[in-house]
Amino acid sequence: MLENITTQLLLPLILSQFCFLAKKYNSWFFVIQILISIICLESSISLGISQKIFTVDLGFFNLKFMCDIYSYFFGILVSVVWILTILYSHSYVNREIRGKKITKFFYYINLTIFCTYGNAYSGNLETFFLFYFVMILLTAPLIILDINKSTARAYRLYLKTHIYTSILLFLPAIILLKYFKVNTDFISDDNDFLLQNHGLASLIMFLFIFGVAKNCVLPFHKWITRSTVASTPVSALLHSVAAVKSGSFVIIKIVVYIYSLNYTKFLSENFFLCGWIFYLCGITAVYSAYRAYKTTKLKSRFAYSTISQLSYILSSIFIANKLAIMGAVLHIISHSLCKITLFFIAGIFSSVYGVHSTKEASKLAPHLKFWIACLAFCGASIIGIPYLPGSFGKDLMIISEMQTHH
């Protein structure tokens, strides 16, 4: 198992060192990328599901990896999204990116995938934080691939939001757990200290919720809409897996392993402990839905939609039963695949037809029936139209919420 995890971590890391070939040998580099991504997909599928944690001793720091059921599906999702991004980027780069920017683009894309795999297979909070923080630094340069005032503002906001929340909230939460000798490994364990200190447990959970800014709850949501000024493959990757879903993923791990479902459910039933999370998610979802309705820019509308969906996922996680967690996982998968498709279609509209707004897109609709049908299908799936992929996760969320009276 460790060999398969190592393969998925090393291949994109090694590939990033040969991105200088992309400029001169674009077609060959495209083939190599596809082959490597397929190898990673096969490796992620062949991984066995286990609660065993593997330790890699670096001397000054121990990296811990595992492949439980959540890591298994998230790892496959990362591989699939990587393949889709490569397929789309090949034509996009030939059309939109020139010169040294091609090398820079593929270099940071592959390093982002490396960090996302690290997030997926992390065996404890410390390992996750390391990959999470490095990913923040490696995804930021993708936003300023084309340097102008809007991308510079988006770049600064992205870094400020994530670095400040990570250092001032996420990291202190981990330090508090270590200080009180709470096990930070992702294994089912009764952490007696948390069970006996409800106030401190809810405070630490507060730090996690706001410390992982990729969950996009108010007021740490603006970075995701501003980052849509980045190139389409970058926006698609950030909104599907690499950025936002890493946040949802770690919250699932914290709820299931660090706190346990039963204890999280107990905290969520009290407004002053963790019950406030449902209200925060509700306000975030309604606000972002309103902003999505008001904006006419395609990518901005998709970004606000992402904020809403992340709030639904977060509220489902804090219902804290197996059905709700399953619903959250299913919605993470379906939303990732549908949202990356939506961004790819928006990229086709902007690159090929110069269309950036909904009004302009509506005029093109009669002439682009296939792409409009794909857009309608993915949009309908995300909002949960029955029998479409996105409906299954949302159905489980609704049933869980009805059962717990949230």
Coordinates of C-alpha atoms in Angstrom, one line a residue:
M1 CA 0.0 0.0 0.0
L2 CA 2.8 2.4 0.9
E3 CA 4.4 1.7 -2.5
N4 CA 1.2 2.8 -4.3
I5 CA 0.9 6.0 -2.2
T6 CA 4.5 6.8 -2.9
T7 CA 4.0 6.3 -6.6
Q8 CA 1.2 8.8 -6.7
L9 CA 3.2 11.3 -4.7
L10 CA 6.4 11.0 -6.6
L11 CA 5.2 10.8 -10.2
P12 CA 3.7 14.3 -10.4
L13 CA 6.6 15.7 -8.4
I14 CA 9.1 14.1 -10.9
L15 CA 7.0 15.2 -13.8
S16 CA 7.1 18.8 -12.6
Q17 CA 10.9 18.8 -13.1
F18 CA 10.6 18.1 -16.8
C19 CA 8.0 20.8 -17.6
F20 CA 10.6 22.7 -19.6
L21 CA 9.9 20.1 -22.3
A22 CA 6.3 21.3 -22.7
K23 CA 7.3 24.4 -24.6
K24 CA 9.2 22.7 -27.4
Y25 CA 7.8 19.2 -27.3
N26 CA 4.2 19.9 -26.4
S27 CA 2.6 16.8 -28.0
W28 CA 5.2 14.4 -26.5
F29 CA 4.9 16.0 -23.1
F30 CA 1.1 15.7 -23.4
V31 CA 1.4 12.0 -24.0
I32 CA 3.8 11.5 -21.1
Q33 CA 1.4 13.4 -18.8
I34 CA -1.5 11.3 -19.8
L35 CA 0.4 8.1 -19.3
I36 CA 1.7 9.1 -15.8
S37 CA -1.8 10.3 -14.8
I38 CA -3.3 6.9 -15.9
I39 CA -0.6 5.1 -13.9
C40 CA -1.6 7.2 -10.8
L41 CA -5.3 6.4 -11.4
E42 CA -4.6 2.7 -11.7
S43 CA -2.4 2.9 -8.5
S44 CA -5.2 4.7 -6.6
I45 CA -7.8 2.2 -7.7
S46 CA -5.6 -0.8 -6.7
L47 CA -5.0 0.6 -3.2
G48 CA -6.7 -1.5 -0.5
I49 CA -8.8 0.2 2.1
S50 CA -7.2 0.0 5.5
Q51 CA -7.0 1.8 8.8
K52 CA -3.2 1.1 9.0
I53 CA -1.0 4.2 9.2
F54 CA 2.4 4.1 7.6
T55 CA 5.2 6.3 9.0
V56 CA 8.0 7.8 6.9
D57 CA 10.8 9.1 9.2
L58 CA 12.5 12.2 7.7
G59 CA 14.7 12.6 10.8
F60 CA 13.3 16.0 11.8
F61 CA 9.6 15.2 11.0
N62 CA 7.5 12.0 10.6
L63 CA 5.2 11.9 7.7
K64 CA 2.2 9.6 8.2
F65 CA 0.1 8.1 5.4
M66 CA -3.0 5.9 5.2
C67 CA -5.7 4.9 2.8
D68 CA -9.1 4.6 4.6
I69 CA -12.3 4.7 2.7
Y70 CA -12.3 8.5 2.5
S71 CA -8.7 8.7 1.3
Y72 CA -9.5 5.9 -1.3
F73 CA -12.3 7.8 -3.0
F74 CA -10.6 11.2 -2.7
G75 CA -7.4 9.8 -4.2
I76 CA -9.3 8.3 -7.2
L77 CA -11.1 11.7 -7.6
V78 CA -7.8 13.5 -7.7
S79 CA -6.5 11.2 -10.4
V80 CA -9.6 11.5 -12.5
V81 CA -9.6 15.3 -12.3
W82 CA -5.9 15.4 -13.1
I83 CA -6.6 13.4 -16.3
L84 CA -9.4 15.7 -17.3
T85 CA -7.3 18.8 -16.6
I86 CA -4.5 17.5 -18.8
L87 CA -6.9 16.7 -21.7
Y88 CA -8.4 20.2 -21.5
S89 CA -5.1 22.0 -21.0
H90 CA -3.5 20.6 -24.1
S91 CA -5.7 22.5 -26.4
Y92 CA -6.1 25.5 -24.0
V93 CA -2.3 26.0 -23.8
N94 CA -1.9 25.9 -27.5
R95 CA -4.5 28.6 -27.9
E96 CA -4.1 30.9 -24.8
I97 CA -0.6 30.5 -23.3
R98 CA 2.7 31.4 -24.9
G99 CA 6.5 31.2 -24.1
K100 CA 7.8 30.6 -20.7
K101 CA 4.3 30.7 -19.2
I102 CA 3.7 27.2 -20.6
T103 CA 6.5 25.7 -18.4
K104 CA 5.3 27.7 -15.4
F105 CA 1.7 26.5 -16.0
F106 CA 2.5 22.8 -16.1
Y107 CA 5.1 23.1 -13.3
Y108 CA 2.7 24.5 -10.8
I109 CA -0.2 22.3 -11.9
N110 CA 1.8 19.1 -11.3
L111 CA 3.1 20.3 -8.0
T112 CA -0.5 21.2 -7.0
I113 CA -1.5 17.6 -7.8
F114 CA 1.4 16.3 -5.7
C115 CA 0.2 18.3 -2.7
T116 CA -3.4 17.2 -3.3
Y117 CA -2.3 13.6 -3.2
G118 CA -0.5 14.3 0.0
N119 CA -3.7 15.7 1.5
A120 CA -5.7 12.7 0.3
Y121 CA -3.4 10.1 1.9
S122 CA -2.4 12.0 5.1
G123 CA -2.4 9.9 8.2
N124 CA -2.6 12.6 10.8
L125 CA -3.2 16.4 11.1
E126 CA 0.4 17.4 11.0
T127 CA 1.1 15.7 7.7
F128 CA -2.1 17.2 6.3
F129 CA -1.2 20.7 7.4
L130 CA 2.2 20.4 5.8
F131 CA 0.8 19.5 2.4
Y132 CA -2.0 21.9 2.8
F133 CA 0.3 24.8 3.5
V134 CA 2.7 24.0 0.7
M135 CA -0.3 23.7 -1.7
I136 CA -1.3 27.2 -0.8
L137 CA 2.1 28.5 -1.8
L138 CA 2.2 26.4 -5.0
T139 CA -1.3 27.2 -6.3
A140 CA -0.9 31.0 -5.8
P141 CA 1.5 31.5 -8.8
L142 CA -1.1 29.9 -11.1
I143 CA -3.4 32.9 -10.4
I144 CA -0.9 35.4 -11.7
L145 CA 0.1 33.5 -14.8
D146 CA -1.0 36.6 -16.6
I147 CA 0.1 39.6 -14.5
N148 CA -2.4 42.5 -14.4
K149 CA -4.2 44.4 -11.7
S150 CA -7.1 42.0 -11.2
T151 CA -4.8 38.9 -11.0
A152 CA -2.4 40.7 -8.7
R153 CA -5.3 41.6 -6.3
A154 CA -6.6 38.0 -6.5
Y155 CA -3.1 36.7 -5.8
R156 CA -2.7 38.9 -2.7
L157 CA -6.1 38.1 -1.3
Y158 CA -5.6 34.3 -1.9
L159 CA -2.3 34.3 0.0
K160 CA -3.4 36.6 2.8
T161 CA -6.6 34.7 3.4
H162 CA -5.0 31.2 3.5
I163 CA -1.7 32.0 5.2
Y164 CA -3.3 34.1 8.0
T165 CA -6.0 31.6 8.7
S166 CA -3.6 28.6 8.5
I167 CA -1.0 30.2 10.8
L168 CA -3.4 31.9 13.2
L169 CA -6.2 29.4 13.4
F170 CA -5.5 26.0 11.9
L171 CA -2.0 25.5 13.3
P172 CA -3.0 26.7 16.8
A173 CA -5.8 24.1 16.8
I174 CA -3.3 21.3 16.1
I175 CA -0.9 22.7 18.7
L176 CA -3.7 22.7 21.3
L177 CA -4.5 19.1 20.6
K178 CA -0.9 18.1 20.9
Y179 CA -0.5 20.2 24.1
F180 CA -3.4 18.3 25.8
K181 CA -2.0 15.0 24.5
V182 CA -5.0 14.4 22.1
N183 CA -4.2 11.8 19.4
T184 CA -4.0 13.6 16.1
D185 CA -3.7 10.4 14.0
F186 CA -6.7 9.6 11.8
I187 CA -7.7 6.5 13.7
S188 CA -10.8 5.8 15.7
D189 CA -9.8 6.6 19.3
D190 CA -11.7 7.9 22.4
N191 CA -10.0 11.2 23.2
D192 CA -11.0 11.5 26.8
F193 CA -9.7 15.0 27.2
L194 CA -12.1 16.4 24.5
L195 CA -15.0 14.3 25.9
Q196 CA -14.5 15.9 29.3
N197 CA -13.9 19.5 28.1
H198 CA -16.8 20.5 25.9
G199 CA -15.9 24.2 25.9
L200 CA -12.3 23.7 24.8
A201 CA -13.4 21.0 22.3
S202 CA -15.9 23.5 20.7
L203 CA -13.2 26.2 20.7
I204 CA -10.8 23.9 18.8
M205 CA -13.5 23.0 16.3
F206 CA -14.1 26.8 15.8
L207 CA -10.4 27.1 14.9
F208 CA -10.6 24.3 12.5
I209 CA -13.7 25.6 10.7
F210 CA -12.3 29.0 10.1
G211 CA -8.6 27.9 9.9
V212 CA -9.3 25.8 6.9
A213 CA -10.3 28.8 4.6
K214 CA -10.9 26.4 1.7
N215 CA -14.3 25.7 3.2
C216 CA -15.2 29.2 2.1
V217 CA -17.6 30.0 5.0
L218 CA -18.2 33.7 5.7
P219 CA -16.2 35.8 6.0
F220 CA -13.4 33.8 4.3
H221 CA -15.1 33.3 1.0
K222 CA -14.0 36.2 -1.2
W223 CA -10.8 34.6 -2.4
I224 CA -12.6 32.0 -4.4
T225 CA -14.6 34.5 -6.5
R226 CA -11.5 36.7 -7.0
S227 CA -9.5 33.7 -8.2
T228 CA -11.7 33.2 -11.2
V229 CA -9.5 35.7 -13.0
A230 CA -7.0 32.9 -13.3
S231 CA -6.9 30.8 -16.5
T232 CA -9.7 28.3 -16.9
P233 CA -7.8 25.1 -16.1
V234 CA -6.5 26.7 -12.9
S235 CA -10.0 27.9 -11.9
A236 CA -11.4 24.4 -12.7
L237 CA -8.8 22.6 -10.7
L238 CA -9.1 24.9 -7.7
H239 CA -12.9 24.7 -7.6
S240 CA -13.1 20.9 -8.2
V241 CA -10.5 19.2 -6.0
A242 CA -7.2 20.8 -5.4
A243 CA -8.4 23.7 -3.2
V244 CA -12.0 23.6 -1.9
K245 CA -12.5 19.8 -1.6
S246 CA -9.3 19.4 0.5
G247 CA -11.0 21.6 3.1
S248 CA -14.2 19.4 3.2
F249 CA -12.0 16.3 3.3
V250 CA -10.0 17.3 6.3
I251 CA -13.1 18.3 8.2
I252 CA -14.6 14.8 7.6
K253 CA -11.4 13.3 9.0
I254 CA -11.5 15.6 12.1
V255 CA -15.1 14.8 12.8
V256 CA -14.8 11.0 12.2
Y257 CA -11.5 10.4 13.9
I258 CA -10.4 13.2 16.2
Y259 CA -13.8 14.0 17.7
S260 CA -15.9 10.9 16.7
L261 CA -19.4 11.0 15.2
N262 CA -21.2 10.6 18.5
Y263 CA -19.3 13.4 20.3
T264 CA -19.6 15.8 17.2
K265 CA -23.3 15.1 17.2
F266 CA -23.5 16.0 20.9
L267 CA -21.7 19.2 20.3
S268 CA -23.8 20.1 17.3
E269 CA -27.0 19.8 19.3
N270 CA -26.0 22.7 21.4
F271 CA -26.0 26.1 19.6
F272 CA -23.2 27.6 21.8
L273 CA -20.9 24.6 21.3
C274 CA -21.1 23.6 17.6
G275 CA -24.7 24.1 16.7
W276 CA -23.9 27.6 15.3
I277 CA -22.2 25.9 12.4
F278 CA -25.6 25.1 10.8
Y279 CA -26.6 28.7 11.0
L280 CA -23.3 29.9 9.6
C281 CA -23.6 27.4 6.7
G282 CA -27.2 28.5 6.0
I283 CA -26.3 32.2 5.9
T284 CA -23.3 31.5 3.7
A285 CA -25.4 29.3 1.3
V286 CA -28.2 31.9 1.0
Y287 CA -25.8 34.8 0.6
S288 CA -23.7 33.1 -2.1
A289 CA -26.9 31.9 -3.9
Y290 CA -28.1 35.5 -4.0
R291 CA -24.8 36.8 -5.3
A292 CA -24.7 34.0 -7.9
Y293 CA -28.2 35.1 -9.1
K294 CA -27.1 38.8 -9.3
T295 CA -23.8 38.3 -11.2
T296 CA -23.8 38.0 -14.9
K297 CA -20.2 36.7 -15.2
L298 CA -20.2 32.9 -15.9
K299 CA -17.1 32.0 -13.9
S300 CA -18.2 34.2 -10.9
R301 CA -21.6 32.6 -10.9
F302 CA -20.0 29.2 -10.8
A303 CA -17.7 30.3 -8.0
Y304 CA -20.6 31.5 -5.8
S305 CA -22.4 28.3 -6.5
T306 CA -19.3 26.5 -5.2
I307 CA -19.5 28.4 -1.9
S308 CA -23.1 27.3 -1.5
Q309 CA -22.4 23.7 -2.2
L310 CA -19.4 23.7 0.3
S311 CA -21.8 25.0 3.0
Y312 CA -24.2 22.1 2.3
I313 CA -21.4 19.6 2.5
L314 CA -20.1 21.2 5.8
S315 CA -23.5 21.2 7.4
S316 CA -24.0 17.6 6.4
I317 CA -20.7 16.6 8.0
F318 CA -21.8 18.1 11.3
I319 CA -25.0 16.2 11.4
A320 CA -22.5 13.5 12.3
N321 CA -24.0 10.2 11.4
K322 CA -22.9 7.7 8.8
L323 CA -25.6 8.5 6.4
A324 CA -24.8 12.2 6.4
I325 CA -21.1 11.6 6.0
M326 CA -21.9 9.3 3.0
G327 CA -24.0 12.1 1.5
A328 CA -21.2 14.6 2.0
V329 CA -18.7 12.3 0.3
L330 CA -21.0 11.5 -2.6
H331 CA -21.7 15.2 -3.1
I332 CA -17.9 16.0 -3.0
I333 CA -17.4 13.6 -5.9
S334 CA -20.4 14.6 -8.0
H335 CA -19.9 18.3 -7.4
S336 CA -16.2 18.1 -8.3
L337 CA -16.8 16.4 -11.7
C338 CA -19.8 18.6 -12.6
K339 CA -18.1 21.8 -11.5
I340 CA -14.9 21.1 -13.5
T341 CA -17.0 20.5 -16.5
L342 CA -18.8 23.8 -16.0
F343 CA -15.5 25.7 -15.8
F344 CA -14.2 23.9 -18.9
I345 CA -17.3 25.0 -20.8
A346 CA -16.9 28.5 -19.6
G347 CA -13.3 28.4 -20.8
I348 CA -14.5 27.3 -24.3
F349 CA -17.0 30.2 -24.4
S350 CA -14.3 32.7 -23.4
S351 CA -11.4 31.4 -25.5
V352 CA -13.2 30.5 -28.7
Y353 CA -16.1 32.9 -28.8
G354 CA -15.0 35.7 -26.5
V355 CA -18.1 35.2 -24.3
H356 CA -17.9 35.9 -20.6
S357 CA -21.4 36.7 -19.4
T358 CA -24.7 34.8 -19.2
K359 CA -26.4 37.3 -21.5
E360 CA -23.8 36.7 -24.2
A361 CA -23.9 32.9 -23.6
S362 CA -27.7 32.9 -24.1
K363 CA -27.3 34.3 -27.6
L364 CA -24.9 31.5 -28.4
A365 CA -27.1 28.8 -27.1
P366 CA -29.0 27.9 -30.3
H367 CA -25.6 27.4 -32.1
L368 CA -23.9 25.4 -29.4
K369 CA -26.5 22.9 -28.4
F370 CA -24.1 20.2 -27.2
W371 CA -22.2 22.4 -24.8
I372 CA -25.4 24.1 -23.6
A373 CA -26.8 20.6 -22.9
C374 CA -23.7 19.6 -21.0
L375 CA -23.9 22.9 -19.0
A376 CA -27.6 22.3 -18.2
F377 CA -26.9 18.7 -17.2
C378 CA -24.1 19.6 -14.8
G379 CA -26.0 22.5 -13.4
A380 CA -29.1 20.4 -12.8
S381 CA -27.0 17.7 -11.2
I382 CA -25.3 20.1 -8.8
I383 CA -28.7 21.5 -7.6
G384 CA -29.9 18.0 -7.0
I385 CA -32.5 17.3 -9.8
P386 CA -33.7 13.7 -9.1
Y387 CA -31.8 10.8 -10.7
L388 CA -28.9 12.9 -11.8
P389 CA -25.5 12.2 -10.2
G390 CA -25.7 15.1 -7.7
S391 CA -29.1 14.1 -6.4
F392 CA -27.9 11.0 -4.6
G393 CA -25.6 12.8 -2.1
K394 CA -28.2 15.6 -1.6
D395 CA -30.9 13.0 -0.9
L396 CA -28.8 11.5 1.8
M397 CA -28.1 14.9 3.3
I398 CA -31.8 15.8 3.3
I399 CA -32.8 12.5 4.9
S400 CA -30.1 12.9 7.6
E401 CA -31.2 16.4 8.4
M402 CA -34.8 15.3 8.6
Q403 CA -33.9 12.5 11.0
T404 CA -31.9 14.8 13.3
H405 CA -34.4 17.8 13.0
H406 CA -31.7 20.2 11.8

